[in-house]
XYZ file of C-alpha atoms in Angstrom:
549
model
C -36.222 36.471 -38.052
C -35.372 40.090 -37.313
C -36.481 41.072 -40.823
C -39.836 39.419 -40.234
C -40.360 41.109 -36.857
C -39.471 44.512 -38.350
C -41.897 43.881 -41.189
C -44.646 42.970 -38.720
C -44.031 46.164 -36.741
C -44.247 48.323 -39.873
C -47.342 46.436 -40.979
C -49.048 47.019 -37.641
C -48.207 50.719 -37.760
C -49.475 51.087 -41.299
C -52.798 49.546 -40.313
C -52.897 51.367 -36.987
C -55.974 53.482 -37.686
C -57.868 50.478 -38.997
C -56.898 48.229 -36.118
C -58.269 50.667 -33.557
C -61.759 50.710 -34.975
C -62.282 47.908 -37.457
C -62.415 44.109 -37.494
C -61.773 42.739 -40.988
C -63.135 39.251 -41.659
C -61.245 37.940 -44.662
C -61.481 34.899 -46.848
C -58.850 32.213 -46.528
C -56.438 34.075 -48.795
C -56.928 37.558 -47.336
C -55.085 39.204 -44.427
C -56.853 39.412 -41.067
C -56.243 42.383 -38.747
C -57.883 41.824 -35.396
C -59.204 44.891 -33.577
C -57.306 46.079 -30.539
C -59.129 45.704 -27.285
C -60.047 42.106 -28.035
C -58.415 39.020 -26.535
C -57.070 37.947 -29.936
C -54.681 40.736 -30.947
C -52.467 39.982 -33.906
C -52.243 39.831 -37.678
C -53.077 36.800 -39.777
C -51.422 36.943 -43.206
C -52.956 35.186 -46.221
C -52.982 31.403 -45.772
C -52.119 29.533 -48.974
C -50.804 26.199 -50.159
C -47.317 25.900 -51.673
C -48.898 25.533 -55.113
C -50.989 28.671 -54.647
C -47.927 30.647 -53.552
C -45.940 29.437 -56.546
C -48.779 30.554 -58.826
C -48.725 34.171 -57.609
C -47.973 36.377 -60.615
C -45.355 39.114 -60.113
C -45.310 39.170 -56.298
C -44.140 42.416 -54.707
C -40.889 42.343 -52.744
C -41.739 42.232 -49.045
C -44.967 40.281 -49.555
C -45.665 37.757 -46.834
C -47.923 34.686 -46.739
C -48.355 31.632 -44.568
C -47.695 28.295 -46.297
C -50.221 25.776 -44.961
C -48.447 22.813 -46.559
C -45.232 23.221 -44.613
C -46.504 25.378 -41.728
C -44.099 28.205 -42.486
C -44.245 31.986 -42.798
C -42.794 32.892 -46.208
C -41.338 36.244 -47.277
C -40.759 37.253 -50.922
C -37.323 38.890 -51.163
C -37.649 39.936 -54.789
C -36.331 36.630 -56.101
C -38.079 33.791 -54.287
C -40.332 32.987 -51.354
C -38.119 32.334 -48.302
C -39.270 30.332 -45.307
C -38.777 32.094 -41.974
C -38.132 29.196 -39.541
C -40.118 29.424 -36.359
C -38.100 30.411 -33.267
C -34.914 29.396 -35.058
C -31.549 30.997 -34.484
C -30.169 29.163 -37.532
C -29.661 30.466 -41.016
C -30.414 27.443 -43.165
C -29.031 27.290 -46.680
C -28.646 24.466 -49.156
C -27.808 23.162 -52.566
C -29.088 20.331 -54.728
C -28.067 19.107 -58.182
C -30.684 18.744 -60.924
C -31.388 15.042 -61.304
C -33.517 13.272 -63.919
C -34.603 10.074 -62.181
C -33.822 9.144 -58.600
C -30.680 10.417 -56.911
C -29.584 10.527 -53.291
C -26.638 11.995 -51.354
C -25.272 9.334 -48.982
C -22.310 10.880 -47.134
C -20.151 13.995 -46.833
C -16.694 14.987 -45.652
C -15.388 18.429 -44.647
C -11.821 19.495 -45.372
C -10.948 23.115 -44.589
C -13.360 25.316 -46.499
C -14.581 22.530 -48.774
C -17.378 19.976 -48.522
C -17.251 16.716 -50.478
C -20.490 14.844 -51.165
C -20.964 11.308 -52.471
C -24.223 9.780 -53.677
C -25.841 7.874 -56.498
C -27.987 8.879 -59.475
C -30.064 7.384 -62.281
C -30.376 8.661 -65.870
C -28.628 12.040 -65.491
C -27.667 14.622 -62.918
C -26.467 18.215 -63.441
C -24.253 20.279 -61.132
C -23.960 24.074 -61.057
C -20.274 24.190 -61.880
C -18.998 26.866 -64.292
C -19.652 25.722 -66.947
C -22.291 23.275 -65.701
C -21.475 19.566 -65.423
C -23.960 16.873 -66.462
C -23.290 13.222 -65.643
C -25.250 10.446 -67.385
C -25.697 6.740 -66.770
C -27.664 3.796 -68.151
C -28.244 2.204 -64.733
C -27.287 3.563 -61.311
C -23.945 5.284 -60.772
C -21.934 6.953 -58.018
C -21.323 10.700 -58.117
C -18.641 12.588 -56.181
C -18.865 16.395 -55.954
C -16.763 19.124 -54.361
C -18.491 22.218 -52.939
C -17.464 25.344 -51.130
C -19.125 25.830 -47.758
C -21.389 28.378 -49.457
C -22.649 25.829 -51.969
C -20.547 26.560 -55.059
C -19.783 23.333 -56.926
C -16.190 23.050 -58.212
C -16.371 19.633 -59.905
C -18.371 16.413 -60.138
C -17.179 12.928 -61.156
C -18.882 9.566 -61.574
C -18.264 5.828 -61.150
C -20.422 3.670 -63.454
C -21.690 0.136 -62.995
C -24.737 -0.005 -60.694
C -22.392 1.508 -58.131
C -23.941 2.758 -54.872
C -21.660 4.515 -52.350
C -21.941 4.579 -48.570
C -18.949 6.553 -47.377
C -16.511 9.365 -48.170
C -13.534 10.744 -46.238
C -10.408 12.857 -46.756
C -6.795 12.599 -45.632
C -4.570 15.335 -44.201
C -3.524 16.392 -47.714
C -7.079 16.845 -48.958
C -7.219 13.659 -51.050
C -10.680 12.085 -51.229
C -11.621 8.423 -50.637
C -14.989 6.827 -51.421
C -16.351 3.331 -50.884
C -19.461 1.357 -51.773
C -20.838 -1.613 -53.700
C -21.550 -2.464 -57.334
C -23.186 -5.136 -59.501
C -21.447 -7.170 -62.215
C -18.878 -4.594 -63.415
C -17.585 -1.123 -62.579
C -15.996 1.696 -64.538
C -13.914 4.197 -62.557
C -13.623 6.439 -65.643
C -11.009 5.400 -66.519
C -10.608 1.839 -65.251
C -13.006 -1.038 -65.965
C -13.194 -4.112 -63.710
C -15.473 -7.144 -63.526
C -17.010 -8.265 -60.267
C -16.621 -11.623 -58.566
C -20.115 -12.295 -57.195
C -23.618 -10.911 -57.024
C -22.654 -7.654 -55.263
C -19.018 -6.642 -54.890
C -17.216 -3.749 -53.236
C -15.108 -0.846 -54.403
C -12.862 1.890 -53.035
C -11.355 4.803 -54.960
C -9.021 7.737 -54.322
C -9.171 11.213 -55.914
C -7.075 14.334 -55.632
C -8.681 17.489 -54.262
C -9.040 18.660 -57.882
C -11.047 15.554 -58.826
C -8.395 13.473 -60.626
C -8.701 9.710 -60.114
C -5.539 8.269 -58.517
C -6.666 4.652 -58.226
C -9.718 2.416 -57.969
C -9.902 -1.072 -56.457
C -12.548 -3.815 -56.243
C -12.892 -6.864 -53.988
C -15.585 -9.250 -52.813
C -16.930 -12.788 -52.509
C -19.264 -14.853 -54.667
C -22.188 -13.667 -52.494
C -23.728 -10.241 -51.832
C -21.217 -8.145 -49.869
C -21.644 -4.755 -48.192
C -19.268 -1.885 -47.381
C -20.506 0.748 -44.948
C -17.602 2.981 -43.964
C -14.067 4.072 -44.865
C -11.480 5.846 -42.693
C -7.881 6.933 -43.253
C -5.023 7.646 -40.826
C -1.813 9.675 -41.135
C 0.323 6.577 -41.708
C -1.022 5.775 -45.204
C -3.555 3.243 -43.918
C -7.047 3.140 -45.406
C -9.580 1.091 -43.425
C -12.943 -0.234 -44.640
C -15.654 -2.215 -42.859
C -18.818 -4.124 -43.763
C -19.940 -7.739 -44.132
C -19.412 -10.725 -46.417
C -20.460 -14.347 -46.809
C -18.551 -17.402 -48.033
C -14.950 -16.438 -48.969
C -13.939 -12.850 -49.686
C -10.894 -11.963 -51.767
C -9.339 -8.610 -50.810
C -6.270 -8.995 -52.984
C -7.300 -9.819 -56.550
C -6.537 -13.558 -56.412
C -3.053 -12.913 -55.050
C -1.735 -14.683 -51.974
C -2.889 -13.628 -48.521
C -6.142 -11.973 -49.520
C -8.733 -14.724 -48.916
C -10.840 -14.850 -45.738
C -13.751 -17.251 -45.072
C -16.899 -16.629 -43.047
C -17.897 -18.845 -40.126
C -21.557 -19.048 -41.092
C -23.978 -16.362 -42.183
C -22.603 -12.904 -42.903
C -19.397 -12.035 -41.063
C -17.782 -8.738 -40.082
C -14.702 -7.542 -41.906
C -12.287 -4.697 -41.236
C -9.676 -4.475 -44.009
C -6.549 -2.318 -44.277
C -5.170 -0.989 -47.567
C -2.266 1.280 -48.456
C -3.878 4.673 -49.007
C -1.152 5.788 -51.427
C -1.440 2.836 -53.831
C -4.640 0.948 -52.913
C -2.628 -2.230 -52.229
C -4.154 -4.673 -49.738
C -2.238 -5.034 -46.435
C -4.296 -7.160 -44.021
C -7.808 -7.813 -42.693
C -9.666 -9.015 -39.619
C -12.917 -10.968 -39.873
C -15.193 -12.323 -37.172
C -18.587 -13.983 -36.786
C -20.366 -17.168 -35.796
C -23.739 -18.495 -36.952
C -25.712 -15.272 -37.256
C -25.494 -12.396 -39.691
C -23.091 -9.742 -38.409
C -21.746 -6.508 -39.909
C -19.217 -3.788 -39.352
C -20.923 -0.404 -39.765
C -18.678 2.503 -38.792
C -15.032 3.520 -38.287
C -13.193 6.463 -36.743
C -9.459 7.314 -36.624
C -8.208 9.585 -33.840
C -5.223 11.961 -33.854
C -2.933 9.201 -32.556
C -3.828 6.927 -35.492
C -5.888 4.593 -33.309
C -8.818 3.001 -35.118
C -12.250 2.673 -33.501
C -14.809 0.291 -35.006
C -18.419 -0.530 -34.239
C -21.126 -2.705 -35.733
C -23.932 -5.209 -35.288
C -23.346 -8.610 -33.747
C -25.445 -11.233 -31.995
C -23.335 -13.914 -30.402
C -19.538 -13.776 -30.560
C -17.034 -11.176 -31.762
C -13.308 -11.933 -31.726
C -10.450 -9.670 -32.818
C -6.946 -11.017 -32.208
C -6.838 -12.308 -28.613
C -9.920 -10.417 -27.408
C -13.442 -11.864 -27.551
C -16.940 -11.002 -26.342
C -20.213 -12.927 -26.502
C -23.607 -13.527 -24.971
C -23.896 -14.083 -21.229
C -26.435 -15.121 -18.618
C -27.340 -12.442 -16.062
C -30.059 -11.759 -13.495
C -32.209 -8.658 -13.838
C -34.514 -7.300 -11.114
C -38.013 -8.634 -11.619
C -37.033 -10.613 -14.703
C -34.907 -13.380 -13.236
C -32.234 -15.166 -15.224
C -31.909 -13.867 -18.753
C -29.709 -14.835 -21.679
C -28.480 -11.500 -22.993
C -27.298 -11.506 -26.575
C -25.106 -8.873 -28.103
C -26.603 -6.148 -30.216
C -23.268 -4.668 -31.143
C -19.630 -4.098 -30.317
C -17.018 -1.356 -30.119
C -13.334 -2.093 -30.687
C -10.124 -0.071 -30.514
C -7.043 -0.888 -32.597
C -3.606 0.692 -32.284
C -1.665 2.099 -35.230
C -0.314 -1.404 -35.981
C -3.910 -2.679 -36.360
C -3.708 -4.731 -33.137
C -6.969 -4.924 -31.178
C -6.334 -3.445 -27.737
C -9.911 -2.893 -26.485
C -13.192 -4.711 -27.174
C -16.528 -4.018 -25.496
C -20.100 -5.253 -25.762
C -23.044 -3.128 -26.779
C -26.271 -4.663 -25.563
C -28.346 -1.723 -26.703
C -28.078 0.231 -28.853
C -26.074 -1.522 -31.515
C -23.513 0.586 -33.357
C -24.343 2.429 -36.592
C -22.157 5.523 -36.203
C -19.072 6.287 -34.111
C -17.182 9.466 -33.208
C -14.365 10.100 -30.701
C -14.108 13.501 -29.031
C -12.262 14.671 -25.891
C -11.470 11.188 -24.558
C -15.059 10.005 -25.055
C -16.442 7.515 -27.550
C -19.908 8.309 -28.912
C -21.940 5.578 -30.613
C -25.257 6.135 -32.366
C -27.822 3.779 -33.848
C -31.208 3.742 -35.516
C -33.553 1.014 -36.602
C -31.768 -0.451 -39.574
C -32.414 -2.981 -42.321
C -28.684 -3.643 -42.695
C -29.338 -7.115 -41.330
C -32.527 -9.132 -40.886
C -33.388 -12.724 -40.121
C -33.841 -14.962 -37.072
C -30.787 -13.480 -35.349
C -31.763 -9.851 -35.872
C -35.530 -9.476 -35.594
C -35.357 -6.059 -33.934
C -38.728 -4.955 -32.559
C -37.371 -1.630 -31.328
C -38.487 1.574 -32.982
C -36.089 4.212 -31.835
C -32.721 5.787 -32.362
C -30.237 5.670 -29.538
C -26.846 6.866 -28.424
C -24.198 5.614 -26.044
C -21.333 7.587 -24.529
C -18.297 5.714 -23.262
C -14.959 6.742 -21.881
C -12.051 6.323 -24.255
C -11.115 3.111 -22.434
C -14.715 1.783 -22.700
C -15.246 1.984 -18.947
C -18.983 1.873 -18.367
C -21.895 3.791 -19.807
C -21.887 7.529 -19.144
C -25.380 7.773 -20.522
C -27.721 6.097 -22.921
C -30.621 7.834 -24.622
C -33.444 6.637 -26.832
C -35.347 8.727 -29.357
C -38.786 7.244 -29.863
C -40.943 7.428 -32.963
C -43.985 5.305 -32.073
C -45.752 3.588 -29.204
C -46.120 0.130 -30.703
C -43.524 -2.473 -31.752
C -42.536 -2.258 -35.386
C -40.709 -4.569 -37.743
C -37.444 -3.641 -39.438
C -39.219 -2.759 -42.688
C -41.589 -0.296 -41.022
C -39.250 1.253 -38.494
C -40.113 4.801 -37.503
C -36.537 6.034 -37.513
C -34.989 5.123 -40.827
C -31.576 6.795 -40.574
C -29.598 8.906 -38.152
C -26.254 10.584 -37.725
C -24.607 12.822 -35.185
C -21.470 14.809 -34.506
C -19.866 16.645 -31.609
C -18.965 20.326 -31.957
C -15.866 22.032 -30.578
C -17.811 23.040 -27.443
C -18.627 19.417 -26.632
C -22.283 19.679 -27.625
C -23.849 16.738 -29.454
C -25.977 17.410 -32.519
C -28.225 14.487 -33.442
C -30.408 14.314 -36.552
C -32.854 11.609 -37.608
C -35.256 11.010 -40.465
C -38.512 9.447 -39.421
C -41.123 7.431 -41.285
C -44.732 8.412 -40.701
C -46.285 10.915 -38.317
C -46.813 10.645 -34.614
C -44.767 12.061 -31.773
C -41.066 11.651 -31.146
C -39.586 11.658 -27.668
C -36.155 13.235 -27.452
C -35.580 12.743 -23.737
C -32.923 10.880 -21.791
C -33.620 7.358 -20.653
C -32.407 6.533 -17.141
C -30.671 3.171 -16.815
C -29.178 1.019 -14.139
C -26.269 -1.062 -15.398
C -25.974 -4.781 -14.680
C -22.769 -6.085 -16.206
C -22.688 -4.499 -19.614
C -26.476 -4.588 -19.976
C -28.200 -1.189 -19.522
C -31.446 -2.163 -17.795
C -34.298 0.246 -18.507
C -35.471 2.089 -15.405
C -37.443 5.205 -16.353
C -37.586 7.927 -18.941
C -38.098 11.653 -19.211
C -40.046 12.262 -22.389
C -39.796 15.396 -24.477
C -42.289 15.087 -27.301
C -42.179 16.634 -30.727
C -44.949 15.931 -33.174
C -44.283 16.116 -36.892
C -45.623 15.055 -40.270
C -44.669 12.530 -42.941
C -40.965 11.723 -42.824
C -39.482 14.599 -40.879
C -35.824 15.472 -40.619
C -35.470 16.373 -36.973
C -32.355 17.818 -35.341
C -31.734 17.901 -31.592
C -28.814 19.525 -29.804
C -27.621 18.353 -26.382
C -24.861 19.410 -24.032
C -22.112 16.967 -23.011
C -24.332 15.564 -20.229
C -27.115 15.060 -22.735
C -29.390 17.816 -21.522
C -31.593 18.912 -24.410
C -30.690 22.425 -25.594
C -32.787 22.941 -28.720
C -34.692 21.194 -31.493
C -35.496 21.872 -35.124
C -37.840 20.263 -37.648
C -35.938 20.842 -40.872
C -38.338 19.179 -43.289
C -42.092 19.144 -42.803
C -43.680 17.556 -45.839
C -42.952 14.831 -48.333
C -40.584 11.930 -47.820
C -36.887 12.257 -47.243
C -33.916 10.476 -45.767
C -31.120 12.058 -43.817
C -27.934 10.067 -44.440
C -25.071 12.004 -42.888
C -24.267 14.958 -40.619
C -20.902 16.643 -40.043
C -19.869 19.715 -38.030
C -17.040 21.987 -39.200
C -14.385 23.602 -37.024
C -16.527 26.748 -37.094
C -19.533 24.816 -35.722
C -21.351 24.926 -39.056
C -23.663 21.925 -39.414
C -23.837 20.162 -42.779
C -26.317 17.418 -43.714
C -26.940 15.344 -46.829
C -29.756 13.062 -47.912
C -32.708 12.979 -50.277
C -36.181 14.560 -50.563
C -39.324 14.255 -52.682
C -41.104 17.611 -52.274
C -39.553 21.060 -52.855
C -39.096 23.049 -49.673
C -37.734 26.512 -48.858
C -34.838 27.217 -46.529
C -33.844 30.584 -45.094
C -32.192 31.811 -48.279
C -32.552 28.991 -50.779
C -35.310 26.717 -52.054
C -34.534 23.050 -52.628
C -36.414 22.166 -55.800
C -37.513 18.610 -56.435
C -37.282 17.535 -60.067
C -39.179 14.257 -59.769
C -38.508 11.101 -57.785
C -35.991 11.453 -54.981
C -33.414 14.234 -55.231
C -30.170 14.847 -53.364
C -29.690 17.713 -50.932
C -26.825 19.405 -49.097
C -27.969 21.594 -46.188
C -25.906 23.994 -44.093
C -26.999 25.406 -40.722
C -25.148 28.207 -39.002
C -25.945 30.816 -36.389
């Protein structure tokens, strides 16, 4: 922003003699210098659409225009038109591969100075390695790519077979693990395996240089889902998701079959991270559809798990379920679960289990003896047990021992109830930086205002009963990517609208040890960042965005 302010100062000085005596009334694409002595002092640069700006022939370095499509002041630096974010202290950079057909980045992991991204693509996708790498497919395939923090791509690999990933992580040695689902058959390149049912699951391990170490598949005869993977320092790889009927984790060998109790059940499975061999699993559920959604391993090799549940969750000797409580003004109410949070020791024994009435768990992080759980309206599960009419993202902060709610916040996207399919907040993620600040990002469907304030609750049992709210509104357009930063007590510090036109999904957010913020997802309309322009090549395209101060 300093460059823009300096440019404005020089521009004002250069027009000084005009501004003192003349009022220029321009057309829409002409600059407007308003005479001094009026109540409207200032300079209005040419106002143009993105297409009009792109059509400018041989622009002069230092030229400045206002983009009316994305509401952004753009400066030509001799190479491209750069967006100067309003009141932003962030330098926003990015990278996106060149995809033919739809592609989407689904998750990322940070290891040292490297960023690993996993996503899917159709037809072909090209990465700016040296020399460039182009991956092709006849259906929908997984891609895995390694970047520097500055956006240089070292390598890109693929997994074929209608394979869609959901998660990526690294171990302490820099090895990379990915997990997702596939249809019919999968090719790890090399390594071809047939599926068991309609939609089966896969996990794979790569070295930091991109060499495949092993790939493994498992599933039931129904449609299964895998949502997260996590690895500890004891060669344990954990995965979570849902299944129906009987799932086989061990390739028809003994000890690998687990049966659901009705509907879709939660699973948390443990594999040997060195070999991919199955070790053990825990499953739970009752009559409704349930799902595990997120995992986190702390420095003591404890595993934290969260997910969506309605009635009963049981791990080992611990169980939670619905209960009957009395709420002020509402009388006796049957309160069903919306989710759960569980803690397992390094032997995979469940040592803590707690209810989440609202919000259910989509994401989980553990920082400084606190457990953070985030959620957004989700179509992971639907049906009579999960007809969510909420339309907001939320977060819960618990102590490490799950003792009570420290705070709960909701982020609203509409003022009327919405169904799962038309939820205002489609996806969300968050992380906690080394200063204890929480950075939350959401992608929203449709316009309207979003409230990023803290909801005040009174707690009755485990149920956070709504009391009042303090609304902080932010109005945006289309599907915005919106980032909010809070301190450890959830006081709002700052906000950013990162994407202002077109449709996009934010899928994952991670913060590095240097407090750099990285995000991945997809977008449909090209948009400029501080020093890079993300170019859409048709359909949905992947993006990797970095924010730093």
